[in-house]
CSV table of C-alpha atoms in Angstrom, one decimal:
chain,number,residue,atom,x,y,z
B,411,MET,CA,-5.4,116.9,18.2
B,412,LYS,CA,-6.4,119.4,15.6
B,413,VAL,CA,-5.5,118.4,12.2
B,414,GLU,CA,-5.1,120.9,9.9
B,415,SER,CA,-3.2,119.5,6.8
B,416,SER,CA,-2.7,116.5,5.7
B,417,ARG,CA,-1.5,114.8,2.8
B,418,PHE,CA,-0.1,112.0,0.8
B,419,ILE,CA,3.4,112.1,-0.1
B,420,ARG,CA,4.8,108.6,-1.2
B,421,SER,CA,4.9,105.0,-1.5
B,422,ALA,CA,7.8,102.6,-0.5
B,423,VAL,CA,8.2,99.9,-2.4
B,424,SER,CA,12.2,99.2,-1.1
B,425,ARG,CA,13.9,100.5,1.1
B,426,GLY,CA,15.2,103.3,-1.2
B,427,ASP,CA,11.8,104.8,-1.4
B,428,PHE,CA,11.6,105.5,2.6
B,429,LEU,CA,12.0,108.7,4.3
B,430,ASP,CA,14.4,109.9,6.4
B,431,ASP,CA,13.3,113.3,7.6
B,432,HIS,CA,13.5,112.4,11.5
B,433,HIS,CA,9.7,113.0,11.6
B,434,PRO,CA,7.9,110.5,13.9
B,435,GLU,CA,6.1,107.9,12.1
B,436,ILE,CA,3.0,106.5,13.6
B,437,ALA,CA,2.2,103.2,11.6
B,438,PHE,CA,-1.0,101.4,11.4
B,439,ALA,CA,-0.9,97.2,10.8
B,440,GLY,CA,-3.4,94.9,10.2
B,441,ARG,CA,-5.2,92.1,8.7
B,442,SER,CA,-6.4,92.7,5.5
B,443,ASN,CA,-9.9,94.9,5.2
B,444,VAL,CA,-10.1,95.1,8.3
B,445,GLY,CA,-10.9,99.0,8.3
B,446,LYS,CA,-7.9,100.5,8.7
B,447,SER,CA,-8.5,103.0,5.4
B,448,SER,CA,-11.8,104.1,6.8
B,449,LEU,CA,-9.9,104.6,10.6
B,450,LEU,CA,-7.5,107.1,8.6
B,451,ASN,CA,-9.7,108.9,7.4
B,452,ARG,CA,-12.1,109.0,10.1
B,453,LEU,CA,-9.1,110.1,12.2
B,454,LEU,CA,-7.7,112.7,10.0
B,455,GLY,CA,-11.4,113.8,9.3
B,456,ARG,CA,-11.2,113.4,5.0
B,457,LYS,CA,-13.1,111.0,2.8
B,458,GLY,CA,-10.7,109.3,0.6
B,459,LEU,CA,-7.2,110.5,1.4
B,460,ALA,CA,-6.4,106.8,2.5
B,461,LYS,CA,-7.8,104.9,-0.2
B,462,ILE,CA,-10.3,101.8,0.0
B,463,SER,CA,-11.2,98.7,-1.2
B,464,SER,CA,-13.0,95.9,-1.3
B,465,THR,CA,-10.7,93.7,-2.7
B,466,PRO,CA,-8.2,92.2,0.3
B,467,GLY,CA,-4.6,93.5,-0.1
B,468,ARG,CA,-4.4,95.6,-2.3
B,469,THR,CA,-2.5,98.0,-0.9
B,470,ARG,CA,0.8,96.4,-1.3
B,471,ALA,CA,3.0,99.3,-0.4
B,472,ILE,CA,4.0,100.8,2.7
B,473,ASN,CA,2.0,104.8,2.1
B,474,TYR,CA,3.4,108.0,3.9
B,475,PHE,CA,1.2,110.9,4.8
B,476,LEU,CA,2.0,113.6,5.7
B,477,ILE,CA,0.2,115.4,9.0
B,478,ASN,CA,0.6,119.1,10.1
B,479,SER,CA,3.6,119.0,8.9
B,480,ARG,CA,5.1,117.4,11.9
B,481,PHE,CA,4.6,113.5,11.7
B,482,TYR,CA,3.9,111.1,9.6
B,483,PHE,CA,0.8,108.0,9.2
B,484,VAL,CA,2.3,105.6,7.6
B,485,ASP,CA,0.0,102.7,6.1
B,486,LEU,CA,2.1,99.5,6.2
B,487,PRO,CA,0.4,96.9,4.0
B,488,GLY,CA,-2.4,94.7,5.0
B,489,TYR,CA,-1.6,90.9,6.5
B,490,GLY,CA,-3.8,87.6,5.2
B,491,TYR,CA,-4.4,88.1,1.5
B,492,ALA,CA,-4.8,84.6,0.1
B,493,LYS,CA,-5.1,84.9,-3.5
B,494,VAL,CA,-1.6,86.3,-3.7
B,495,SER,CA,1.8,84.0,-4.3
B,496,LYS,CA,3.8,82.9,-0.7
B,497,ASP,CA,6.4,85.0,-2.9
B,498,GLU,CA,5.0,88.3,-2.6
B,499,ARG,CA,3.6,87.7,1.0
B,500,ARG,CA,7.6,87.4,1.8
B,501,GLY,CA,8.2,89.9,-0.2
B,502,TRP,CA,6.0,92.7,1.5
B,503,GLY,CA,7.2,90.1,5.2
B,504,LYS,CA,10.9,91.3,4.4
B,505,LEU,CA,9.4,95.0,3.4
B,506,MET,CA,7.9,95.4,6.0
B,507,GLU,CA,10.9,94.0,8.2
B,508,SER,CA,12.7,96.6,6.5
B,509,TYR,CA,10.7,99.1,7.7
B,510,PHE,CA,10.3,98.7,11.0
B,511,ARG,CA,14.4,98.8,11.1
B,512,HIS,CA,15.0,101.6,9.1
B,513,ALA,CA,12.5,103.9,11.4
B,514,GLY,CA,14.2,102.7,14.9
B,515,SER,CA,12.2,104.4,17.1
B,516,ARG,CA,10.1,107.1,15.6
B,517,SER,CA,7.5,104.8,14.7
B,518,HIS,CA,5.2,103.7,16.8
B,519,VAL,CA,2.5,100.9,15.7
B,520,VAL,CA,-1.2,100.7,15.9
B,521,LEU,CA,-2.5,96.9,15.8
B,522,LEU,CA,-5.9,97.2,13.9
B,523,VAL,CA,-8.0,94.0,15.1
B,524,ASP,CA,-11.3,93.0,13.7
B,525,ALA,CA,-13.8,93.5,17.1
B,526,LYS,CA,-16.5,91.5,15.7
B,527,VAL,CA,-14.1,88.6,14.0
B,528,GLY,CA,-11.8,88.9,17.1
B,529,ALA,CA,-7.4,88.0,16.8
B,530,THR,CA,-7.0,85.5,14.4
B,531,PRO,CA,-3.7,83.5,14.2
B,532,LEU,CA,-2.7,85.9,11.6
B,533,ASP,CA,-3.0,88.8,14.4
B,534,VAL,CA,-1.8,87.1,16.9
B,535,GLN,CA,1.2,86.7,14.8
B,536,ALA,CA,1.7,90.4,13.6
B,537,PHE,CA,1.6,90.7,17.2
B,538,ASP,CA,4.5,88.9,18.3
B,539,PHE,CA,6.3,89.6,15.3
B,540,LEU,CA,6.1,93.4,16.7
B,541,GLY,CA,7.4,92.2,19.9
B,542,SER,CA,10.5,90.3,17.6
B,543,VAL,CA,11.6,94.2,16.4
B,544,GLY,CA,10.9,95.9,20.0
B,545,ARG,CA,7.4,97.3,19.0
B,546,LEU,CA,4.9,96.9,22.2
B,547,PRO,CA,1.7,98.7,19.9
B,548,THR,CA,-1.2,100.3,20.3
B,549,VAL,CA,-4.2,97.7,19.6
B,550,VAL,CA,-7.6,99.1,18.5
B,551,ALA,CA,-10.5,97.0,17.8
B,552,THR,CA,-11.8,98.5,14.7
B,553,LYS,CA,-16.1,98.2,13.7
B,554,ALA,CA,-17.1,98.2,17.5
B,555,ASP,CA,-20.5,99.5,16.0
B,556,ARG,CA,-21.0,95.4,14.7
B,557,VAL,CA,-20.7,94.1,17.9
B,558,ALA,CA,-23.4,94.6,20.6
B,559,ARG,CA,-22.9,96.2,24.1
B,560,GLY,CA,-23.3,93.7,25.3
B,561,ARG,CA,-21.1,91.3,24.1
B,562,ARG,CA,-18.2,94.3,23.9
B,563,LYS,CA,-16.6,93.1,27.0
B,564,ALA,CA,-16.6,89.4,26.3
B,565,ALA,CA,-15.0,90.4,22.2
B,566,LEU,CA,-12.5,92.7,24.1
B,567,ASP,CA,-11.2,90.8,26.5
B,568,ALA,CA,-10.9,87.2,24.2
B,569,ILE,CA,-8.8,89.6,21.8
B,570,ARG,CA,-6.7,90.7,24.7
B,571,GLY,CA,-6.5,86.8,26.0
B,572,ASN,CA,-5.4,85.2,22.2
B,573,LEU,CA,-2.6,88.3,21.9
B,574,ALA,CA,-1.5,87.6,25.3
B,575,LEU,CA,-1.8,91.3,26.0
B,576,ASP,CA,-0.6,92.7,29.2
B,577,GLU,CA,-4.1,93.3,31.5
B,578,ARG,CA,-2.6,97.2,32.1
B,579,LEU,CA,-2.7,97.8,28.4
B,580,GLU,CA,-5.9,99.3,26.8
B,581,ILE,CA,-7.6,98.0,23.5
B,582,ILE,CA,-9.0,101.2,22.5
B,583,PRO,CA,-13.0,100.2,20.4
B,584,PHE,CA,-13.1,102.0,17.2
B,585,SER,CA,-15.6,102.8,15.4
B,586,ALA,CA,-15.7,104.9,11.6
B,587,ARG,CA,-18.9,105.0,11.2
B,588,SER,CA,-19.7,106.1,15.1
B,589,GLY,CA,-16.6,107.7,15.6
B,590,GLU,CA,-16.4,105.9,18.7
B,591,GLY,CA,-12.7,105.8,19.8
B,592,VAL,CA,-11.5,108.6,17.7
B,593,LYS,CA,-10.7,111.1,20.6
B,594,LYS,CA,-9.3,108.3,22.9
B,595,LEU,CA,-7.1,107.1,20.2
B,596,TRP,CA,-6.2,110.1,18.7
B,597,GLY,CA,-5.3,111.4,23.1
B,598,GLU,CA,-2.3,107.7,22.7
B,599,ILE,CA,-1.1,109.0,19.6
B,600,ASP,CA,-0.8,112.5,21.1
B,601,GLU,CA,1.1,110.8,24.1
B,602,LYS,CA,3.6,108.6,21.6
B,603,LEU,CA,4.5,111.6,19.8
B,604,ARG,CA,5.5,113.4,22.7
B,605,SER,CA,7.7,111.1,23.7
B,606,SER,CA,9.3,110.4,20.5
B,607,GLU,CA,9.3,114.3,19.8
B,608,SER,CA,11.5,114.5,23.3
B,609,ILE,CA,13.7,111.5,22.7
B,610,THR,CA,14.5,112.9,19.4
B,611,LYS,CA,15.4,116.7,20.7
B,612,GLY,CA,17.7,114.5,23.3
B,613,LYS,CA,19.6,113.3,20.9
B,614,LYS,CA,20.1,116.5,19.1
B,615,ARG,CA,21.5,118.0,22.5
């Protein structure tokens, strides 16, 4: 897909901030410091559109980016941050639950897992949570360039096993540095967008 335009629209910190203009949404979820901002910037061919922070958990809002005036990339707050209170964690969790209820079938989730670290217990919890709200995410293994080619299959198999992911579902290795996985992930996103737009058109008839 050719990205002709991409711009930040707004941050949402409560239900009243959520967008509701019926455009499809691709939501990106992942543990703090998994490389989400780098992935978004690489996909969009922009530097600094999605802010990169060296402090895990700094992004505490849901951020909307309008792409090609057709759909949104939605940057969800990272999970797994250690230097915040339990009340803050619960608050962010409720925000995410509220987002998924609001977005409904317009939203598809891309779950990012660090290829080198593997699927942590928090990643497993996130995957299970997404399943509980009716989402089967596209799983992307970020920072793939940090895993030696000879260890790549074992690393991906370990992620699949920890998430109990169906063998028929592909895990996409991705590197914001080398560009590996960009074309593959865009292909997956395009497929989900077409499906979402088809459902939307059917409802309007």
